[in-house]
mmCIF file of C-alpha atoms in Angstrom:
data_model
loop_
_atom_site.group_PDB
_atom_site.id
_atom_site.type_symbol
_atom_site.label_atom_id
_atom_site.label_comp_id
_atom_site.label_asym_id
_atom_site.label_seq_id
_atom_site.Cartn_x
_atom_site.Cartn_y
_atom_site.Cartn_z
ATOM 1 C CA MET A 899 -1.975 -40.781 -20.040
ATOM 2 C CA THR A 900 -3.021 -39.925 -16.484
ATOM 3 C CA LEU A 901 -0.467 -37.796 -14.631
ATOM 4 C CA THR A 902 -1.858 -38.045 -11.087
ATOM 5 C CA PRO A 903 -0.919 -41.137 -9.030
ATOM 6 C CA GLU A 904 -3.840 -42.741 -7.139
ATOM 7 C CA LEU A 905 -6.178 -40.375 -8.940
ATOM 8 C CA GLU A 906 -9.454 -41.664 -7.489
ATOM 9 C CA THR A 907 -8.138 -41.242 -3.939
ATOM 10 C CA VAL A 908 -6.847 -37.760 -4.760
ATOM 11 C CA ARG A 909 -10.223 -36.776 -6.222
ATOM 12 C CA ALA A 910 -12.084 -38.143 -3.215
ATOM 13 C CA ASN A 911 -9.851 -36.224 -0.798
ATOM 14 C CA TYR A 912 -10.236 -33.059 -2.863
ATOM 15 C CA ARG A 913 -14.031 -33.360 -2.793
ATOM 16 C CA THR A 914 -14.071 -33.968 0.965
ATOM 17 C CA ASP A 915 -11.320 -31.635 2.207
ATOM 18 C CA GLY A 916 -11.220 -29.017 -0.553
ATOM 19 C CA VAL A 917 -7.419 -29.302 -0.744
ATOM 20 C CA VAL A 918 -4.799 -31.912 -1.675
ATOM 21 C CA ASN A 919 -1.006 -31.808 -1.742
ATOM 22 C CA LEU A 920 0.362 -33.079 -5.055
ATOM 23 C CA LYS A 921 3.962 -34.191 -4.753
ATOM 24 C CA GLY A 922 6.668 -33.340 -7.248
ATOM 25 C CA ILE A 923 4.620 -32.071 -10.186
ATOM 26 C CA LEU A 924 7.376 -29.803 -11.563
ATOM 27 C CA THR A 925 10.379 -30.888 -13.568
ATOM 28 C CA ASP A 926 13.747 -29.551 -12.458
ATOM 29 C CA GLU A 927 13.814 -27.364 -15.578
ATOM 30 C CA TRP A 928 10.489 -25.689 -14.820
ATOM 31 C CA LEU A 929 11.459 -25.278 -11.172
ATOM 32 C CA GLU A 930 14.603 -23.351 -12.053
ATOM 33 C CA THR A 931 12.848 -21.364 -14.790
ATOM 34 C CA LEU A 932 10.094 -20.208 -12.434
ATOM 35 C CA ARG A 933 12.530 -19.414 -9.620
ATOM 36 C CA THR A 934 14.520 -17.167 -11.952
ATOM 37 C CA ALA A 935 11.383 -15.466 -13.271
ATOM 38 C CA ILE A 936 9.967 -14.867 -9.791
ATOM 39 C CA ASP A 937 13.216 -13.404 -8.499
ATOM 40 C CA ALA A 938 13.231 -10.950 -11.411
ATOM 41 C CA GLU A 939 9.569 -10.021 -10.856
ATOM 42 C CA VAL A 940 9.850 -9.254 -7.139
ATOM 43 C CA GLN A 941 12.675 -6.822 -7.818
ATOM 44 C CA LYS A 942 9.878 -4.376 -8.691
ATOM 45 C CA GLY A 943 9.205 -4.012 -4.973
ATOM 46 C CA ASP A 944 5.393 -4.011 -5.224
ATOM 47 C CA ARG A 945 2.936 -4.813 -2.425
ATOM 48 C CA TYR A 946 2.465 -8.463 -1.482
ATOM 49 C CA PHE A 947 -0.626 -9.137 -3.617
ATOM 50 C CA ALA A 948 0.452 -7.019 -6.606
ATOM 51 C CA TYR A 949 2.406 -9.656 -8.523
ATOM 52 C CA LYS A 950 -0.374 -11.064 -10.686
ATOM 53 C CA ASN A 951 -1.402 -11.765 -14.275
ATOM 54 C CA MET A 952 2.215 -12.146 -15.382
ATOM 55 C CA ARG A 953 0.992 -14.870 -17.746
ATOM 56 C CA LYS A 954 -0.466 -12.217 -20.073
ATOM 57 C CA GLU A 955 3.022 -11.140 -21.158
ATOM 58 C CA PRO A 956 5.394 -13.316 -23.224
ATOM 59 C CA GLY A 957 7.964 -15.023 -21.032
ATOM 60 C CA ALA A 958 8.436 -17.806 -18.516
ATOM 61 C CA PHE A 959 5.080 -17.472 -16.756
ATOM 62 C CA GLN A 960 3.092 -17.503 -19.982
ATOM 63 C CA ASP A 961 5.146 -20.410 -21.284
ATOM 64 C CA PHE A 962 4.510 -22.441 -18.153
ATOM 65 C CA CYS A 963 0.773 -21.768 -18.116
ATOM 66 C CA LEU A 964 0.290 -22.553 -21.796
ATOM 67 C CA THR A 965 2.795 -25.300 -22.544
ATOM 68 C CA SER A 966 3.344 -27.288 -19.328
ATOM 69 C CA ASP A 967 1.051 -30.096 -18.146
ATOM 70 C CA ILE A 968 -0.508 -27.976 -15.360
ATOM 71 C CA GLY A 969 -3.898 -27.763 -17.097
ATOM 72 C CA GLN A 970 -4.190 -31.526 -17.381
ATOM 73 C CA ARG A 971 -3.318 -31.907 -13.713
ATOM 74 C CA VAL A 972 -6.061 -29.449 -12.754
ATOM 75 C CA ALA A 973 -8.629 -31.246 -14.880
ATOM 76 C CA GLU A 974 -7.650 -34.626 -13.440
ATOM 77 C CA VAL A 975 -8.002 -33.556 -9.809
ATOM 78 C CA ALA A 976 -11.251 -31.692 -10.470
ATOM 79 C CA GLY A 977 -12.701 -34.515 -12.543
ATOM 80 C CA SER A 978 -13.252 -31.987 -15.325
ATOM 81 C CA SER A 979 -13.154 -32.361 -19.108
ATOM 82 C CA TRP A 980 -11.364 -29.011 -19.489
ATOM 83 C CA ALA A 981 -9.475 -26.301 -17.623
ATOM 84 C CA SER A 982 -9.335 -22.602 -18.521
ATOM 85 C CA LEU A 983 -6.766 -20.131 -17.259
ATOM 86 C CA ILE A 984 -7.964 -17.259 -15.053
ATOM 87 C CA TYR A 985 -4.713 -15.646 -13.884
ATOM 88 C CA ASP A 986 -1.457 -16.318 -12.069
ATOM 89 C CA GLN A 987 0.089 -14.747 -8.967
ATOM 90 C CA ILE A 988 3.330 -14.733 -6.973
ATOM 91 C CA PHE A 989 3.461 -15.023 -3.174
ATOM 92 C CA VAL A 990 6.929 -14.457 -1.742
ATOM 93 C CA LYS A 991 7.436 -14.287 2.025
ATOM 94 C CA GLU A 992 10.981 -13.200 2.645
ATOM 95 C CA PRO A 993 12.813 -14.116 5.881
ATOM 96 C CA GLY A 994 11.476 -12.093 8.787
ATOM 97 C CA THR A 995 8.078 -11.403 7.181
ATOM 98 C CA LYS A 996 6.064 -12.281 10.264
ATOM 99 C CA THR A 997 2.689 -11.078 8.976
ATOM 100 C CA GLN A 998 0.062 -13.812 8.796
ATOM 101 C CA THR A 999 -2.033 -13.697 5.635
ATOM 102 C CA GLY A 1000 -5.602 -13.189 6.877
ATOM 103 C CA TRP A 1001 -8.167 -15.998 6.740
ATOM 104 C CA HIS A 1002 -10.143 -15.715 3.505
ATOM 105 C CA THR A 1003 -11.754 -17.467 0.575
ATOM 106 C CA ASP A 1004 -10.695 -16.701 -3.000
ATOM 107 C CA GLN A 1005 -13.917 -16.893 -4.974
ATOM 108 C CA PRO A 1006 -15.360 -13.491 -3.883
ATOM 109 C CA TYR A 1007 -12.389 -11.777 -5.542
ATOM 110 C CA TRP A 1008 -13.003 -13.274 -8.992
ATOM 111 C CA PRO A 1009 -15.852 -12.961 -11.566
ATOM 112 C CA VAL A 1010 -16.599 -16.672 -11.548
ATOM 113 C CA LYS A 1011 -19.576 -18.712 -10.421
ATOM 114 C CA GLY A 1012 -19.047 -22.415 -9.945
ATOM 115 C CA PRO A 1013 -15.969 -24.610 -9.549
ATOM 116 C CA ILE A 1014 -12.533 -23.033 -9.611
ATOM 117 C CA MET A 1015 -9.177 -24.397 -8.515
ATOM 118 C CA THR A 1016 -5.859 -22.892 -7.491
ATOM 119 C CA MET A 1017 -2.571 -24.681 -8.012
ATOM 120 C CA TRP A 1018 -0.161 -23.194 -5.432
ATOM 121 C CA ILE A 1019 3.332 -24.387 -6.361
ATOM 122 C CA ALA A 1020 6.193 -24.364 -3.845
ATOM 123 C CA LEU A 1021 9.538 -23.200 -5.212
ATOM 124 C CA ASP A 1022 11.288 -23.549 -1.826
ATOM 125 C CA PRO A 1023 10.799 -25.951 1.080
ATOM 126 C CA VAL A 1024 7.681 -24.776 2.951
ATOM 127 C CA ASP A 1025 6.792 -25.510 6.569
ATOM 128 C CA GLU A 1026 5.229 -23.845 9.590
ATOM 129 C CA ASP A 1027 8.380 -21.805 10.258
ATOM 130 C CA ASN A 1028 8.598 -20.032 6.902
ATOM 131 C CA GLY A 1029 4.981 -19.565 5.862
ATOM 132 C CA ALA A 1030 3.028 -22.789 5.328
ATOM 133 C CA LEU A 1031 -0.534 -22.438 4.091
ATOM 134 C CA GLU A 1032 -3.311 -23.466 6.467
ATOM 135 C CA PHE A 1033 -6.785 -24.618 5.473
ATOM 136 C CA VAL A 1034 -10.078 -25.168 7.271
ATOM 137 C CA ARG A 1035 -10.706 -28.549 5.731
ATOM 138 C CA GLY A 1036 -14.216 -29.071 4.425
ATOM 139 C CA SER A 1037 -15.115 -25.361 4.582
ATOM 140 C CA HIS A 1038 -15.486 -25.200 0.790
ATOM 141 C CA ALA A 1039 -18.714 -27.188 1.192
ATOM 142 C CA TRP A 1040 -20.333 -24.978 3.844
ATOM 143 C CA GLY A 1041 -22.108 -22.743 1.329
ATOM 144 C CA ALA A 1042 -20.814 -19.645 3.174
ATOM 145 C CA ASN A 1043 -20.032 -16.595 1.020
ATOM 146 C CA TYR A 1044 -17.484 -14.668 3.064
ATOM 147 C CA ARG A 1045 -16.921 -10.973 2.472
ATOM 148 C CA PRO A 1046 -13.695 -9.996 0.645
ATOM 149 C CA PHE A 1047 -11.305 -7.587 2.322
ATOM 150 C CA LYS A 1048 -8.459 -5.178 1.644
ATOM 151 C CA THR A 1049 -4.960 -6.085 2.834
ATOM 152 C CA ASP A 1050 -1.925 -4.141 3.895
ATOM 153 C CA GLN A 1051 1.455 -4.176 2.144
ATOM 154 C CA LEU A 1052 2.318 -7.616 3.542
ATOM 155 C CA GLY A 1053 -1.061 -9.321 3.203
ATOM 156 C CA GLY A 1054 -2.557 -8.596 6.634
ATOM 157 C CA PHE A 1055 -6.232 -7.669 7.101
ATOM 158 C CA LEU A 1056 -7.118 -3.956 6.837
ATOM 159 C CA HIS A 1057 -10.866 -3.663 6.246
ATOM 160 C CA TYR A 1058 -13.779 -5.363 4.551
ATOM 161 C CA LEU A 1059 -14.925 -4.598 1.022
ATOM 162 C CA GLU A 1060 -18.539 -4.777 -0.195
ATOM 163 C CA GLU A 1061 -19.722 -3.983 3.334
ATOM 164 C CA ASP A 1062 -23.269 -3.205 2.180
ATOM 165 C CA ASN A 1063 -23.578 -6.225 -0.101
ATOM 166 C CA PRO A 1064 -26.102 -8.688 1.422
ATOM 167 C CA ASP A 1065 -24.665 -11.527 -0.666
ATOM 168 C CA TYR A 1066 -21.720 -11.736 1.768
ATOM 169 C CA ILE A 1067 -21.266 -12.448 5.462
ATOM 170 C CA ASP A 1068 -18.308 -11.459 7.639
ATOM 171 C CA MET A 1069 -15.537 -13.970 8.210
ATOM 172 C CA PRO A 1070 -15.631 -15.691 11.642
ATOM 173 C CA ASP A 1071 -12.538 -15.321 13.813
ATOM 174 C CA PHE A 1072 -10.989 -18.653 12.923
ATOM 175 C CA GLU A 1073 -7.728 -17.712 14.601
ATOM 176 C CA ALA A 1074 -9.411 -17.154 17.963
ATOM 177 C CA ASP A 1075 -11.433 -20.384 17.717
ATOM 178 C CA ARG A 1076 -8.940 -22.723 16.083
ATOM 179 C CA GLU A 1077 -9.922 -25.682 18.269
ATOM 180 C CA LYS A 1078 -13.442 -25.631 16.795
ATOM 181 C CA TYR A 1079 -12.282 -26.359 13.255
ATOM 182 C CA ASP A 1080 -10.332 -28.955 11.296
ATOM 183 C CA ILE A 1081 -7.318 -26.760 10.513
ATOM 184 C CA ALA A 1082 -4.368 -28.318 8.730
ATOM 185 C CA HIS A 1083 -1.147 -27.027 7.225
ATOM 186 C CA TYR A 1084 0.928 -28.697 4.548
ATOM 187 C CA ASN A 1085 4.702 -29.024 4.499
ATOM 188 C CA MET A 1086 5.967 -28.930 0.925
ATOM 189 C CA ASP A 1087 9.100 -29.710 -1.025
ATOM 190 C CA PRO A 1088 10.108 -27.607 -4.041
ATOM 191 C CA GLY A 1089 7.943 -28.695 -6.969
ATOM 192 C CA ASP A 1090 4.976 -29.798 -4.834
ATOM 193 C CA ALA A 1091 1.616 -28.126 -5.441
ATOM 194 C CA LEU A 1092 -1.464 -27.568 -3.306
ATOM 195 C CA ALA A 1093 -4.635 -27.919 -5.355
ATOM 196 C CA PHE A 1094 -7.496 -26.189 -3.551
ATOM 197 C CA ASP A 1095 -11.071 -25.110 -4.107
ATOM 198 C CA GLY A 1096 -11.956 -21.427 -4.514
ATOM 199 C CA MET A 1097 -14.385 -21.564 -1.582
ATOM 200 C CA ILE A 1098 -12.087 -23.125 1.041
ATOM 201 C CA VAL A 1099 -11.102 -20.911 3.977
ATOM 202 C CA HIS A 1100 -7.340 -20.569 4.164
ATOM 203 C CA SER A 1101 -4.487 -18.469 5.469
ATOM 204 C CA ALA A 1102 -0.693 -18.539 5.505
ATOM 205 C CA MET A 1103 1.664 -18.363 8.429
ATOM 206 C CA GLY A 1104 4.334 -15.696 8.682
ATOM 207 C CA ASN A 1105 7.969 -16.389 7.857
ATOM 208 C CA ARG A 1106 9.640 -16.521 11.254
ATOM 209 C CA THR A 1107 13.022 -17.588 9.906
ATOM 210 C CA SER A 1108 16.014 -15.338 9.333
ATOM 211 C CA THR A 1109 17.409 -17.140 6.280
ATOM 212 C CA ARG A 1110 14.724 -19.146 4.467
ATOM 213 C CA ARG A 1111 12.654 -17.649 1.654
ATOM 214 C CA ARG A 1112 9.188 -18.931 0.795
ATOM 215 C CA ARG A 1113 8.444 -18.483 -2.891
ATOM 216 C CA GLY A 1114 5.037 -19.642 -4.086
ATOM 217 C CA TYR A 1115 3.529 -19.466 -7.558
ATOM 218 C CA ALA A 1116 -0.260 -19.741 -7.755
ATOM 219 C CA ILE A 1117 -2.302 -20.277 -10.910
ATOM 220 C CA ARG A 1118 -6.097 -20.007 -10.904
ATOM 221 C CA PHE A 1119 -8.301 -22.138 -13.154
ATOM 222 C CA ALA A 1120 -11.951 -22.604 -14.024
ATOM 223 C CA VAL A 1121 -13.276 -26.110 -14.669
ATOM 224 C CA ASP A 1122 -16.531 -27.868 -15.628
ATOM 225 C CA GLY A 1123 -19.518 -25.892 -14.354
ATOM 226 C CA ALA A 1124 -17.755 -22.529 -14.010
ATOM 227 C CA THR A 1125 -19.465 -19.516 -15.597
ATOM 228 C CA TYR A 1126 -18.686 -15.824 -15.974
ATOM 229 C CA ASN A 1127 -20.163 -13.718 -13.156
ATOM 230 C CA PRO A 1128 -19.011 -10.049 -13.176
ATOM 231 C CA ARG A 1129 -20.902 -9.294 -9.988
ATOM 232 C CA ASP A 1130 -19.152 -6.400 -8.254
ATOM 233 C CA SER A 1131 -16.307 -3.920 -8.261
ATOM 234 C CA VAL A 1132 -13.966 -6.260 -6.389
ATOM 235 C CA THR A 1133 -13.584 -8.374 -9.513
ATOM 236 C CA GLU A 1134 -13.455 -5.506 -12.008
ATOM 237 C CA TRP A 1135 -9.806 -5.962 -12.972
ATOM 238 C CA LEU A 1136 -10.676 -9.433 -14.297
ATOM 239 C CA HIS A 1137 -13.798 -8.472 -16.258
ATOM 240 C CA ASP A 1138 -13.965 -9.464 -19.929
ATOM 241 C CA PRO A 1139 -16.225 -7.145 -21.972
ATOM 242 C CA GLY A 1140 -16.472 -9.833 -24.624
ATOM 243 C CA MET A 1141 -18.209 -12.249 -22.242
ATOM 244 C CA THR A 1142 -21.766 -12.242 -20.917
ATOM 245 C CA ALA A 1143 -22.950 -13.275 -17.467
ATOM 246 C CA GLY A 1144 -23.677 -16.988 -17.311
ATOM 247 C CA GLN A 1145 -21.349 -17.848 -20.189
ATOM 248 C CA VAL A 1146 -19.017 -20.813 -19.762
ATOM 249 C CA PHE A 1147 -15.825 -19.391 -18.279
ATOM 250 C CA ALA A 1148 -13.639 -19.558 -21.361
ATOM 251 C CA SER A 1149 -12.648 -16.912 -23.899
ATOM 252 C CA ASP A 1150 -9.652 -15.394 -25.625
ATOM 253 C CA THR A 1151 -8.911 -13.627 -22.326
ATOM 254 C CA PHE A 1152 -9.351 -16.830 -20.317
ATOM 255 C CA PRO A 1153 -8.150 -19.548 -22.691
ATOM 256 C CA VAL A 1154 -8.897 -23.248 -22.354
ATOM 257 C CA ILE A 1155 -5.429 -24.732 -21.900
ATOM 258 C CA TYR A 1156 -6.470 -28.346 -21.583
ATOM 259 C CA ARG A 1157 -9.363 -30.328 -22.995
ATOM 260 C CA ASN A 1158 -9.855 -34.074 -22.628
ATOM 261 C CA VAL A 1159 -10.846 -34.964 -26.173
#
């Protein structure tokens, strides 16, 4: 049974824009389970980007990744026959966190070549006041390989990584030239998910409110055509010594969680 309403339109928009907003993909039970798990995780007080790979430990995050229908939803939107799990990550912008997450693409941070998709799930209402994500629509298809960078405690730009690597180019100043690009943000209700391509340029606004949290849960997936590519030190924490370069991106470390048989 197909889970995605108007699937052909959703797929077409995903191919063209590199991002689609999927409405209400979480049950109330999963929504409350993930909220509780995220609140417990952020009590550790780590830096903004540190809450990742929780799915490797038994508990709510692993249960959601392995037993919910999220893998099927990824495969449907991507038009893929399978979806494998890369890792998961928490993004919580508390009230008053005014730092804008710097413009970036995700793929340079991961040892993957080929199609990958993030499902970014809203656990609170999200809008431009409390940290909505923004995307340069269509940028996933430019063929530009933008250089990864190091962030500060709250996700702001500090400095580039791989500065001597000719495979990358520096990120243009999208913020200074916003009128030149098709930039869109997406308001979300709890349980909505943004599905977006690993090569799309995106950012996130700061949380300018004094009372409204913005909890997001992102899960990264590989789909048809994705292969293992352990190309540089930026991706080292995700390397799998049991895989070889060029291998289909699936292994015990990165399990296939959905297959259309």
